[in-house]
Each structure stands twice: as structure tokens, then as C-alpha cells.
Coordinates of C-alpha atoms in Angstrom, one line a residue:
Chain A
X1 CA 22.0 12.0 21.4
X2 CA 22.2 15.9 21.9
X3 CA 22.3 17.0 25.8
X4 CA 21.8 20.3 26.6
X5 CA 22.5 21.5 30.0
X6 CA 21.9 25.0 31.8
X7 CA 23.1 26.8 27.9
X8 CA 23.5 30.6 28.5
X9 CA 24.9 32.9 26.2
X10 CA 24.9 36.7 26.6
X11 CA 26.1 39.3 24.1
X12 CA 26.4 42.4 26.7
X13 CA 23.6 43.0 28.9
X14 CA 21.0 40.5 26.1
X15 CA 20.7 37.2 27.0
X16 CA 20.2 35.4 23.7
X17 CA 19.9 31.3 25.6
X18 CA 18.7 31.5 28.8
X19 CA 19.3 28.1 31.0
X20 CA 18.3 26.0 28.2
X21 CA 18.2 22.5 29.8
X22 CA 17.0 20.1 26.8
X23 CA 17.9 16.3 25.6
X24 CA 17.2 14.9 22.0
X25 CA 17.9 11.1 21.5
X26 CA 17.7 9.1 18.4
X27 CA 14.9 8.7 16.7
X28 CA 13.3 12.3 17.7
X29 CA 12.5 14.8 15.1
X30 CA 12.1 17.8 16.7
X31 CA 10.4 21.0 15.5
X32 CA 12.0 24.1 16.9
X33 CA 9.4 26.7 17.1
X34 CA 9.1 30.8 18.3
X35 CA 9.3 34.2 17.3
X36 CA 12.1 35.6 15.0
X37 CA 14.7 36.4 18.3
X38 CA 13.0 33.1 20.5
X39 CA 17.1 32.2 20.4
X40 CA 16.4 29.3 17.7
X41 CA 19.7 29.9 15.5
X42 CA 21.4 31.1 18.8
X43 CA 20.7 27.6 19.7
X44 CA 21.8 25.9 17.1
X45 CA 24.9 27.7 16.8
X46 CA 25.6 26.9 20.3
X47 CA 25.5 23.2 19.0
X48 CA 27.0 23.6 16.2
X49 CA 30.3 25.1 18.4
X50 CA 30.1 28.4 16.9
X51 CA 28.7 30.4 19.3
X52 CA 30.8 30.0 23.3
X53 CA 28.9 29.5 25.8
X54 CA 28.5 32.1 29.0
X55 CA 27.6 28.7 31.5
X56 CA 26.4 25.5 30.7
X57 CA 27.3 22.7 27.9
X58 CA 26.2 21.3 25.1
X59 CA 27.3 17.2 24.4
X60 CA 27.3 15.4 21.2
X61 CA 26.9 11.4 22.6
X62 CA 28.6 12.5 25.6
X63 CA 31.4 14.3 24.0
X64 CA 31.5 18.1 24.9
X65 CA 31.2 20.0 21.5
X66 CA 33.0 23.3 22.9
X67 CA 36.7 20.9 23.3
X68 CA 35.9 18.2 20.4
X69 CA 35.4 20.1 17.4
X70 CA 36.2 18.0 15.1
X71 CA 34.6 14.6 16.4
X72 CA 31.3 16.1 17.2
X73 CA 30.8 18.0 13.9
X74 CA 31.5 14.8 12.0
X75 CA 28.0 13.7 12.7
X76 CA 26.0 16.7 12.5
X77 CA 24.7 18.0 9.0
X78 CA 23.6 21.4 8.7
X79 CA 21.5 23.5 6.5
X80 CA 21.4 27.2 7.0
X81 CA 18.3 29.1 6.2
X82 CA 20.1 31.4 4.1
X83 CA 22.5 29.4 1.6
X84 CA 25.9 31.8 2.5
X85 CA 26.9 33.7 -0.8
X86 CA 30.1 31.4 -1.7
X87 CA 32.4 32.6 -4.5
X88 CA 33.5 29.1 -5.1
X89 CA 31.8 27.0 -7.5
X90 CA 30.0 24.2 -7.2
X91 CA 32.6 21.9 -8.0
X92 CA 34.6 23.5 -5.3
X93 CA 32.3 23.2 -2.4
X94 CA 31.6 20.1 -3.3
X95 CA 35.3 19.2 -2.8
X96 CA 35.4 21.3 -0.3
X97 CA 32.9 19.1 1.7
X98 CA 33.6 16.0 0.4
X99 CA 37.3 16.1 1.6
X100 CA 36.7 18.0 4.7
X101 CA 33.6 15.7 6.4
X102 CA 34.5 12.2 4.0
X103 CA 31.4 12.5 1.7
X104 CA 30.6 10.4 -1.3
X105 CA 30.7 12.5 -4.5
X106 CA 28.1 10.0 -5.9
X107 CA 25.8 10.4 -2.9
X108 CA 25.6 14.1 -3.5
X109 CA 24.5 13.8 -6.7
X110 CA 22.4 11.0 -6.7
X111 CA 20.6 13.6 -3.5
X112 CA 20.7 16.2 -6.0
X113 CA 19.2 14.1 -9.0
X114 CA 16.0 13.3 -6.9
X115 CA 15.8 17.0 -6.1
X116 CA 15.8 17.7 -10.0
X117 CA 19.2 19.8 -9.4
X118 CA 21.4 18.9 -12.1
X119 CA 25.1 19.4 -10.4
X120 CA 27.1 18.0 -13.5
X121 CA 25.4 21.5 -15.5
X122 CA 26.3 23.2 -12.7
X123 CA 29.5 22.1 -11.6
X124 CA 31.6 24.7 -12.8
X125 CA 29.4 28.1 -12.3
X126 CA 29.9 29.8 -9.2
X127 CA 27.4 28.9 -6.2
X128 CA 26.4 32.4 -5.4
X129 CA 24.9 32.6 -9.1
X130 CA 22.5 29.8 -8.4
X131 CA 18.9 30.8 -7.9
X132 CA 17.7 30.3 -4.4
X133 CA 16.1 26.7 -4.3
X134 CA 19.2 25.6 -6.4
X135 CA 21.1 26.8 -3.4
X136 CA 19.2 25.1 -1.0
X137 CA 18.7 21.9 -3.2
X138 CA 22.5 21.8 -3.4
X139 CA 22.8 22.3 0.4
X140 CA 20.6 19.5 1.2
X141 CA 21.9 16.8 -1.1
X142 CA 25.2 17.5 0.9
X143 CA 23.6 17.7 4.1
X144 CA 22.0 14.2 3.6
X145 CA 25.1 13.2 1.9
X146 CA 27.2 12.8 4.7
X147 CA 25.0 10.8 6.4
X148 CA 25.2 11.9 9.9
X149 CA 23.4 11.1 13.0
X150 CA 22.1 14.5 13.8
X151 CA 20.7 16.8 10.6
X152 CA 19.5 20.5 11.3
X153 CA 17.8 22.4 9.0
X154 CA 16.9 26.1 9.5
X155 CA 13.6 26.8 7.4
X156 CA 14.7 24.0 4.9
X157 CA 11.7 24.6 2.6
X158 CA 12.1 28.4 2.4
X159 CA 13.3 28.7 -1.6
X160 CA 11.9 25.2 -2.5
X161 CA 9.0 25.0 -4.8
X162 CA 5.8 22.7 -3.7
X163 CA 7.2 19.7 -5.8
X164 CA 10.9 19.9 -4.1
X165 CA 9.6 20.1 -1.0
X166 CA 7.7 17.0 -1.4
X167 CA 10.7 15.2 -2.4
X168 CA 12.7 16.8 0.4
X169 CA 9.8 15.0 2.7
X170 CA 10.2 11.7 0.8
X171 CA 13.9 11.3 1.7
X172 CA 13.8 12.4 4.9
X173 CA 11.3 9.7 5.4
X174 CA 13.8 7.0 4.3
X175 CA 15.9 7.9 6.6
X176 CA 15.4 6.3 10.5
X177 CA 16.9 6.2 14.1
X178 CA 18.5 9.8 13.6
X179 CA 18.1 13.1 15.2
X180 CA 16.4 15.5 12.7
X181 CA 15.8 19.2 14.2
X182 CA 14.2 21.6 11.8
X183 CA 13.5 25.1 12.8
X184 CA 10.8 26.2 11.2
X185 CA 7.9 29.2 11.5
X186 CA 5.1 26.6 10.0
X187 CA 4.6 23.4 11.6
X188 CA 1.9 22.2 8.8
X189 CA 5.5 21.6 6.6
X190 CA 7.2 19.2 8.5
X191 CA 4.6 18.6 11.1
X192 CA 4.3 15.1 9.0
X193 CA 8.0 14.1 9.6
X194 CA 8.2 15.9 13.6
X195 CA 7.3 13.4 16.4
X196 CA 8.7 16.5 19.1
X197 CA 7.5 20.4 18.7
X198 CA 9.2 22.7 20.9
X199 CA 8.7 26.6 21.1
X200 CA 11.2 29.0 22.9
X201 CA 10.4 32.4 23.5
X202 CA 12.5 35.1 25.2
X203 CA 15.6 32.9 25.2
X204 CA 13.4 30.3 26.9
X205 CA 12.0 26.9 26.0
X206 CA 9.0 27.4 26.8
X207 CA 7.2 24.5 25.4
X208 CA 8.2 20.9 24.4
X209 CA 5.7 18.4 23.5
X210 CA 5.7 14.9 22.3
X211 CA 3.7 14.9 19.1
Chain B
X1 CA 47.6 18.9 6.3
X2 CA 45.2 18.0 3.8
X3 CA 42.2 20.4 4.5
X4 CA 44.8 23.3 5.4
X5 CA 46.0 23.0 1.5
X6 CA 42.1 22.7 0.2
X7 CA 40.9 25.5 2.3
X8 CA 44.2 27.5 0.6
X9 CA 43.6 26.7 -2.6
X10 CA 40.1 28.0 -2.2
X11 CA 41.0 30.8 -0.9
X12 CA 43.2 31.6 -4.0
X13 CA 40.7 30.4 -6.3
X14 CA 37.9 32.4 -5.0
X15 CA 40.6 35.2 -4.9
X16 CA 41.4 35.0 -8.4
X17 CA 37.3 35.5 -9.5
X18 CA 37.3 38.8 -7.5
X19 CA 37.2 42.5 -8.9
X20 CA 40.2 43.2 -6.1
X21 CA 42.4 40.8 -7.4
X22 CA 42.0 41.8 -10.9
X23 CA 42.3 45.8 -10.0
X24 CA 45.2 44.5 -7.9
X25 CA 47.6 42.5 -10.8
X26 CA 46.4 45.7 -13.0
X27 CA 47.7 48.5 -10.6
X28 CA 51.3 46.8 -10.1
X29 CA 51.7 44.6 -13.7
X30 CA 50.5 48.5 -14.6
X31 CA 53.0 50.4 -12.9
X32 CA 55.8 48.3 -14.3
X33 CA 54.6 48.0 -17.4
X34 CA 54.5 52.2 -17.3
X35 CA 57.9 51.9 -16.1
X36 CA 59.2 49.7 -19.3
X37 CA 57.6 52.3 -21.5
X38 CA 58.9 55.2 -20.2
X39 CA 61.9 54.0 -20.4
X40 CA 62.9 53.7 -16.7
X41 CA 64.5 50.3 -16.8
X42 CA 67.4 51.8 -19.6
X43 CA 67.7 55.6 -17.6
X44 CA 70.7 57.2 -15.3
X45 CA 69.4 59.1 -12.9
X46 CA 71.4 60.2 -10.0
X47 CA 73.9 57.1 -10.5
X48 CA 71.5 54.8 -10.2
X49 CA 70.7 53.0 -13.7
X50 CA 69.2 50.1 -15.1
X51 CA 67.0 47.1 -13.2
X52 CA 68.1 48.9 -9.8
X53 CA 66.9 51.9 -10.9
X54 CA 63.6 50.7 -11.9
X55 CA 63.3 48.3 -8.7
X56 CA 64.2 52.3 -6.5
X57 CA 60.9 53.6 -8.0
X58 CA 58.5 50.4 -7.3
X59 CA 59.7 50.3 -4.1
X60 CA 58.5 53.8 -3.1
X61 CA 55.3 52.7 -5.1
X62 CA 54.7 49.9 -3.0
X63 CA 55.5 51.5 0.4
X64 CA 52.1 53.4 -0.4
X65 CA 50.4 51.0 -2.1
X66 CA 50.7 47.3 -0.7
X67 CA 50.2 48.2 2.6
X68 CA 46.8 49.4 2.1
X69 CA 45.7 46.5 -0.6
X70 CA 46.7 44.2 1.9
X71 CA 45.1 45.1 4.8
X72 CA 41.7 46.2 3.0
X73 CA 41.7 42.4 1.4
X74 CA 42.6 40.7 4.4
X75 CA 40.0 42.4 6.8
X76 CA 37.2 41.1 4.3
X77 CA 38.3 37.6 4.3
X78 CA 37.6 36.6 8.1
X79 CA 34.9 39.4 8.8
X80 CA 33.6 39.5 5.8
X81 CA 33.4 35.9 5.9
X82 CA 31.3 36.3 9.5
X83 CA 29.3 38.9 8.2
X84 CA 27.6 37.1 5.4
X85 CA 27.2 34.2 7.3
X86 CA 29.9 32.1 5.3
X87 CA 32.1 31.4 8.1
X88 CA 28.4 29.7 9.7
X89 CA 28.2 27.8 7.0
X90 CA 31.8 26.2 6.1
X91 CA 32.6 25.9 9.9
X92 CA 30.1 23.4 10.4
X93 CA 31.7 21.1 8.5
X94 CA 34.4 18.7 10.7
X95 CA 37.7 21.5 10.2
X96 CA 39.9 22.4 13.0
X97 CA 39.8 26.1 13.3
X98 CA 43.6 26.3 13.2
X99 CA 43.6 24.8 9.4
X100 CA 40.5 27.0 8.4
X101 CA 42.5 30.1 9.5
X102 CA 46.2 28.8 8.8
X103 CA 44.5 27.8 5.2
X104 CA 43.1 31.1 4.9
X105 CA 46.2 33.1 5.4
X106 CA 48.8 31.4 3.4
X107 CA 46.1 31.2 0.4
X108 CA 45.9 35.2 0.8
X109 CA 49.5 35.1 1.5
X110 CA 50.0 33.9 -2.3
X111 CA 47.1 35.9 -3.9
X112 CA 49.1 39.5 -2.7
X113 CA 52.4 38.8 -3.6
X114 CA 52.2 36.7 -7.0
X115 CA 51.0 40.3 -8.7
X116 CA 54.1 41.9 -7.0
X117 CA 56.8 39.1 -7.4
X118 CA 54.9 38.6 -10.7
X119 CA 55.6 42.2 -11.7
X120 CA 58.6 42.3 -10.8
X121 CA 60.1 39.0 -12.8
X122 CA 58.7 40.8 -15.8
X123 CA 60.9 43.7 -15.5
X124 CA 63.9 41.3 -14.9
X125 CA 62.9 39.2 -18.0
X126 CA 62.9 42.9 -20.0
X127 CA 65.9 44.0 -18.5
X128 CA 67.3 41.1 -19.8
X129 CA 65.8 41.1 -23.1
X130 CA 67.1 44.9 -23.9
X131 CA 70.8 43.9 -21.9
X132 CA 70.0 46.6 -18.9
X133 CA 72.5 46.7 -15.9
X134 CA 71.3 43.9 -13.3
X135 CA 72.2 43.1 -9.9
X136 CA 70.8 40.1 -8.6
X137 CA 71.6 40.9 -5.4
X138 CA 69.7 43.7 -4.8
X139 CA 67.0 42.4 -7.1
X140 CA 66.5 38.9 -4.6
X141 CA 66.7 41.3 -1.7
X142 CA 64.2 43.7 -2.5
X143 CA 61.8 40.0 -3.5
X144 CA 63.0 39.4 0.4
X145 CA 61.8 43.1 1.6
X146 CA 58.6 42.9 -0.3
X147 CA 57.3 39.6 1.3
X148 CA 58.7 40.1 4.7
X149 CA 56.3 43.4 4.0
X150 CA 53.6 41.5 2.8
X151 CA 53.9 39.1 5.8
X152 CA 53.4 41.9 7.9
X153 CA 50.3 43.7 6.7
X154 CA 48.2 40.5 6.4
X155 CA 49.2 39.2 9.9
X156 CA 48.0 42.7 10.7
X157 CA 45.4 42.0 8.3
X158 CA 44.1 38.8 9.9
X159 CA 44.5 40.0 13.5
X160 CA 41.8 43.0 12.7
X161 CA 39.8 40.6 11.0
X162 CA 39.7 38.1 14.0
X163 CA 39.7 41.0 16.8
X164 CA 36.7 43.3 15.0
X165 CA 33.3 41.1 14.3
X166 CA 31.7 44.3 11.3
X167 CA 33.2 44.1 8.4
X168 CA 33.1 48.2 8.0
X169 CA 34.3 48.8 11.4
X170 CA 37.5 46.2 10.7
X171 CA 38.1 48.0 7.0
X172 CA 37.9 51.8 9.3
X173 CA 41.0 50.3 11.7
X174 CA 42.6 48.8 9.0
X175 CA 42.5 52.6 7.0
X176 CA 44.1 53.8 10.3
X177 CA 46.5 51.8 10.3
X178 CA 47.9 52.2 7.5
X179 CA 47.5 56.0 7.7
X180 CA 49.1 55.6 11.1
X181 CA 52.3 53.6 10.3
X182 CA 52.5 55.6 6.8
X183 CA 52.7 59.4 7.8
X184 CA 50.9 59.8 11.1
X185 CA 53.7 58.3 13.7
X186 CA 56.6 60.4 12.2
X187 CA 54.5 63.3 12.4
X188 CA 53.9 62.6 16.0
X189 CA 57.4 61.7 17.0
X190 CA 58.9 64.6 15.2
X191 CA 56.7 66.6 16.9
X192 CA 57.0 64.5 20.7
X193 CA 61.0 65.3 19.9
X194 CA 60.2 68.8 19.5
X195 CA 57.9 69.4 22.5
X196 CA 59.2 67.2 25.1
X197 CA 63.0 67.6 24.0
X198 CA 63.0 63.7 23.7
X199 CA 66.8 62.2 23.5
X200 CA 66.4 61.6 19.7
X201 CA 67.9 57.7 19.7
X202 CA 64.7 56.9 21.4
X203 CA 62.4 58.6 18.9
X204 CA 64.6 56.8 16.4
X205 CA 64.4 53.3 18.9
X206 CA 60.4 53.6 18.2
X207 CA 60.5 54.9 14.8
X208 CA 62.2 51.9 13.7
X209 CA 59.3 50.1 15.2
X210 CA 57.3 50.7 12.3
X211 CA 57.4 48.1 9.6
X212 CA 57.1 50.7 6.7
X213 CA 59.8 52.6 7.9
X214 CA 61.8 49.5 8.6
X215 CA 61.1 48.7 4.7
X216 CA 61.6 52.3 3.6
X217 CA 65.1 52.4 5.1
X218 CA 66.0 48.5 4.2
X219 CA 65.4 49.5 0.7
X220 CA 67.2 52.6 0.6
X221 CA 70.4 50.8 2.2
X222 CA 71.3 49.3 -0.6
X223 CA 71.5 51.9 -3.1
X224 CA 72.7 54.0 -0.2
X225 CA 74.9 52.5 1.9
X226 CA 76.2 55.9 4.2
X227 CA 72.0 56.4 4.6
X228 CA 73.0 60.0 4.3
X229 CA 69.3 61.1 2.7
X230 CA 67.8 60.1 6.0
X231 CA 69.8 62.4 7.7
X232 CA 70.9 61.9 11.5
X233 CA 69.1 59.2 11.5
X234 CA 71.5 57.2 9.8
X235 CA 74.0 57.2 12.7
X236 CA 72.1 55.9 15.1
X237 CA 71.1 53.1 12.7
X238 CA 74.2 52.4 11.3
X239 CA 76.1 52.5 15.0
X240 CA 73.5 50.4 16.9
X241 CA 72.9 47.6 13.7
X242 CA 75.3 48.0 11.2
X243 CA 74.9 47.7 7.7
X244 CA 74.6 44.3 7.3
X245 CA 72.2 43.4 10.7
X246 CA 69.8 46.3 9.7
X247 CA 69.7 44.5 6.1
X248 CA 68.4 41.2 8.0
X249 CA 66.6 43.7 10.3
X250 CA 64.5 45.4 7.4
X251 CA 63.5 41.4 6.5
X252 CA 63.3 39.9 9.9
X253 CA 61.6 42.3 11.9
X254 CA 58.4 43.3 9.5
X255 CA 58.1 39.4 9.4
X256 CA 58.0 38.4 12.7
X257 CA 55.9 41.2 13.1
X258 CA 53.4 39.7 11.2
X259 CA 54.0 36.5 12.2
X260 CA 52.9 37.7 16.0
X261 CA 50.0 39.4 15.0
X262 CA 48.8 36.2 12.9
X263 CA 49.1 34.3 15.9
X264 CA 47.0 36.9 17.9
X265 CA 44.7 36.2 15.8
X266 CA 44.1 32.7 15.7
X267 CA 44.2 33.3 19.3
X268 CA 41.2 35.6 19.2
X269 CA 40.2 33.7 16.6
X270 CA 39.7 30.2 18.3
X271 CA 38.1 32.1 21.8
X272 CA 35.5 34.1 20.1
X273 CA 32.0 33.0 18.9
X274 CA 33.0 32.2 15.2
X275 CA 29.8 33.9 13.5

């Protein structure tokens, strides 16, 4: 369960979260909705620890994620929308997650197998020279990989092609009782999956419905 | 322990598939290499002859030059890293920040000095090979100067890249830096001593404040005991320290230096948004 409470986050005189009050249990797959500057990434960031908050907290099953690092990351999985342009190869990243968050090697490529991403062609060229729904493929296998409770995905169909993306639906369907939060600008793409749409404008939620 | 080591060896890995580190190993494997050839390692010049005469020259190479590789490599790794959104990515996996930054440091830590230590074992191999004059001493010394150097500048290096959230902005401070504690701070203490009649042992107190002077005089020590070529200087230095403290001094101090400013910026670091 993610529990939001009075979040606020200012960089100067912006406020980028403004009192976001919110709670996702297990089981909800929420569609995070709004203009590009709503505060949807802010957001996330905020759960994800990376962004410290002005007032307010944010708890992972009741554990505050600003002091438990470590325990509360271990069951989120996160895909940005932009794969980050690592040097390292693929091999490398994925030792580099495996070790780090305890991840079967197999799972990540059986993931990447019913993605059509070959890893063992790829392992040893560097991730940054991967086209852009390679990237992304590769990202996902390790998101769902690690098997966590919560999985956010920022635009995860962006650099996917019509016949990964259905795939990317199918195993997300297999998958049940978990927190699944997907920010996305089109609702008709996971609208299948998301049983909770909200929309947050201005820093604000300023709509959350039960689909 | 474990993930401190892997995020390290990343580090150097992804360091070694870089155009820096390759223009790096070239400019200091170059300027030894230059120095075989010319012929440096087997000349007498002013008394001073063989390996030690060769190590006199990369020294005043690397006052210039290390400084300023450091710094502009270590600013990119944490800002550069938040900039293109790679610090978002690999922080949200379950690492403590302390071994993502720790792991970060001593990987760069060994990516800067391997070229330089790496350099400089070649020379000793050659000096060996052609039966040049070698003290060992001065050779493991000047190894000691150079890291407790290197130390320094990426401590500074991180602290920037922790304190300064653009990557252009950190690599402008880091540029001043350098210029600062090259040329710019003797200027101005010359000229403080010359306006304000300063008592002179406190422009000497703060100049020996600066790392790169602290190197610059460590290094000349040893070839010059007296310190006569840095004029009055020298008293104050040798009456205060001593020739043997200021030789710990020249390693300790630039270190320690470095050290503080490392943890700094973990500090930072750990209480700012990380992307």
C-alpha cells in the first residue's frame, strides 16, 4: 500500500506537489493523468525518495520512504519514460540490478524473450546504443523481473511498437494483487489494465475515479 | 560492501569506454613517453640526473595538468549523472546513497591515478632497462604526493558535483577553482602583502593552505632541501615544520583536504533531492 499524506514540494517560489493527500492499496492500477507540469514525475519521484519533501510523507506499507531507503525501494519497480543514456552495457546493468535489488538473471531474460529483445545478442554492447524500444524492452523485463509489489511506469509504451505493446499488456495481465501506477497522456493504452484514473493539474489531484 | 565494489567497478568500466579517459592515459603515458625520447631520463641538468630528473619535470607537468582533469571528470560524474536523468534511474533500485556515492568515488579515484602511477612505473621500468640513476625514495614519495593530490581534487571534485545541480554551472566552478588555487591566490596574496603591509608569515600561513602549493613545495623539498628557489619563504616553512613534518605535510594535508570535502559532499549529497 502507498499512503500519501499532505506531499508538498517547492523548488523556490513553484510549487511542483501541492497537499497531495492520496492512498493506493493492492490490487489498484492506477492511471496517473494531466498536463506535461500537472506534477506527475514530481510525484513519483517523491515516492521513489528522490525528490525531499517540503511537508508531508509518503509511506511504503507503513514504512516512511524518506528514512527507509533501502527497504521501501526493494518493492517498488520503476520504468522511466526516458531509458537514461547508460555507458554500461547491458551485461553490466543487468548485474548491476540483479545484485543491487536480488533479481533472477533468468527472469530478466525469459521477460525479455516474450518482448522479442534478445539480451544474449546484446549482452555485451553498450545500453545507450540500443534503439529506443530495445531500451525500454530491456527496462521492463527488469522492472517485472524483480517482482515487486508496487511497479511504476512513466509512458511505458512510448518507443514500443503496436506488437510489444500488446505483449507488454499480456504480462501485466498475469500479474495480480499488486500496485501498478502508469503515467500516461492516453488512457485508450492501458485503460484495459487501470481499474483507478486520476488527473492532477497545477500540482493538484484534481480528479480520482474508480474505473 | 558488496554494491559499494559493483557500483566501483562500474564506474571504472564505464570510465575506461570514455573519450576523457583515453585523451587522459594519452596526455600523461605521452608526456613520459616524450620524456624517454628526448632523452630526459639519461640528462644532467643543474645536478639533478637520471629517474629524479625526469620525475622534477612530470611533477611540474602535473601541477598544471591533473588538477584540472580531475576536477572537470569528477564534476560530470554526479551532475552529469543528474542531468541526464541517470542518477533517477539507478537510484531507484534498493542502494544506500552512501555506497552509490562512496562507490563512485573510489572507482574515479582509480580511473585518475592508474594513467599517472601507470606512467610513471614505465619510466622506472626504462630507467632500469638503460641503468639510469634511481632513488626509490624519492620515486615512492612523489607516487605518495601525486595521490594525496589526486585525493584532493576529486573530493573537491565530488563536493561541486553534489553542491551544484547543472552540469555546466558545476564544470564553470570547477574551472575557477583550479584557476584560483593555480595562479590566482598568489597573485592576490602578493598583492594583499603589498597593499595592506601584511606580516608576511601569515600570507605564507594561508598560502600553504593551498593544496597545489603544498604539492609544488613537497616536491621541490626533496631535490632541494634548503628550499632556497622559493625564496623567504623557505624560512618560515622550514622553522615552523621542518623538513621532515612538511614532507608528511605535502602528503597529509592535500589528503585530508580531500577527504573533508568528500564528506561535504555526501553530506549535501544525502539532503538534496537526488535528480
Amino acid at each position: 500500500m502507498i499512503e500519501i499524506t499532505n506531499a508538498t514540494k517547492r523548488f523556490g517560489d513553484k510549487i511542483i506537489l501541492d497537499s497531495i493527500n492520496l492512498t493506493i492499496k493492492n490490487g489498484e492500477n492506477v492511471i496517473l493523468m494531466g498536463q506535461n507540469g500537472a506534477g506527475k514525475t514530481s510525484l513519483i519521484r517523491a515516492i521513489l525518495g528522490e525528490y525531499i519533501l517540503d511537508s508531508g510523507n509518503i509511506f511504503i506499507d507503513t514504512v516512511k520512504v524518506a528514512k527507509h531507503r533501502i527497504e521501501t525501494l526493494s518493492k517498488i519497480s520503476f520504468v522511466p519514460q526516458l531509458p537514461p543514456p547508460l555507458k554500461i552495457t547491458v551485461k553490466e546493468l543487468i548485474d548491476y540490478t540483479s545484485t543491487i535489488a536480488t533479481i533472477d538473471k533468468n527472469e530478466i531474460v525469459k521477460y525479455s524473450d516474450t518482448l522479442h529483445f534478445d539480451v544474449k545478442q546484446n549482452l555485451n554492447k553498450p545500453f545507450f546504443k540500443l534503439s529506443g524500444g530495445m531500451k525500454q524492452k530491456l527496462l521492463i523485463s527488469i522492472a517485472l523481473a524483480k517482482q515487486s509489489d508496487i511497479f511504476i511506469f512513466d509512458e511505458p509504451t512510448a518507443n514500443l511498437d503496436s506488437n510489444a505493446r500488446g505483449q507488454f499488456s499480456n504480462l501485466l495481465e498475469k500479474i495480480d494483487s499488486k500496485i501498478f501506477i502508469f503515467i500516461s497522456h492516453r488512457i485508450e493504452e492501458v485503460g484495459h489494465i487501470a481499474n483507478r484514473a486520476i488527473t492532477m493539474d497545477l500540482a493538484k489531484v484534481v480528479s480520482d475515479e474508480i474505473l | 560492501m558488496k554494491n559499494l565494489l559493483l557500483v566501483m567497478k562500474l564506474d571504472i568500466l564505464e570510465s575506461f569506454k570514455t573519450k576523457w579517459f583515453l585523451i587522459y592515459t594519452i596526455v600523461f603515458g605521452g608526456i613520459v613517453a616524450l620524456f624517454l625520447i628526448a632523452g630526459v631520463t639519461e640528462s644532467k641538468v643543474l645536478g639533478f640526473s637520471g629517474l629524479s630528473r625526469l620525475l622534477l619535470s612530470f611533477i611540474q607537468i602535473c601541477i598544471v595538468i591533473l588538477p584540472i582533469f580531475i576536477l572537470i571528470t569528477t564534476v560530470k560524474s554526479i551532475a552529469g549523472d543528474r542531468d541526464n536523468s541517470v542518477l533517477e534511474y539507478m537510484l531507484s533500485f534498493p542502494i544506500s546513497l552512501r555506497q552509490y556515492y562512496m562507490g563512485k568515488f573510489l572507482g574515479r579515484l582509480f580511473v585518475v591515478t592508474v594513467p599517472v602511477f601507470g606512467a610513471l612505473f614505465i619510466s622506472l621500468f626504462y630507467a632500469l632497462i638503460v641503468g639510469a640513476e634511481i632513488d626509490y625514495f624519492i620515486f615512492m614519495f612523489y607516487i605518495a604526493l601525486l595521490f594525496g593530490l589526486s585525493v584532493n581534487f576529486l573530493g573537491i571534485g565530488f563536493f561541486i558535483s553534489s553542491l551544484v545541480r547543472n552540469q555546466e554551472v558545476a564544470l564553470g566552478i570547477a574551472f575557477f577553482v583550479w584557476l584560483l588555487l593555480l595562479a590566482f591566490i598568489d597573485i592576490i596574496l602578493i598583492g594583499l602583502m603589498m597593499r595592506e603591509m601584511l606580516n608576511e608569515n601569515i600570507i605564507f600561513g594561508i598560502a600553504l593552505l593551498n593544496p597545489i602549493q603544498v604539492f609544488r613545495i613537497g616536491a621541490i623539498a626533496l631535490f632541494d632541501t634548503e628550499l632556497s628557489v622559493i625564496g623567504p619563504a623557505s624560512y618560515f616553512i622550514l622553522d615552523t615544520f621542518g623538513s621532515t613534518l612538511f614532507a608528511v605535510y605535502s602528503i597529509v594535508y592535500p589528503m585530508a583536504l580531500g577527504i573533508l570535502f568528500l564528506f561535504l559532499g555526501y553530506f549535501i549529497f544525502k539532503k538534496k533531492d537526488l535528480v
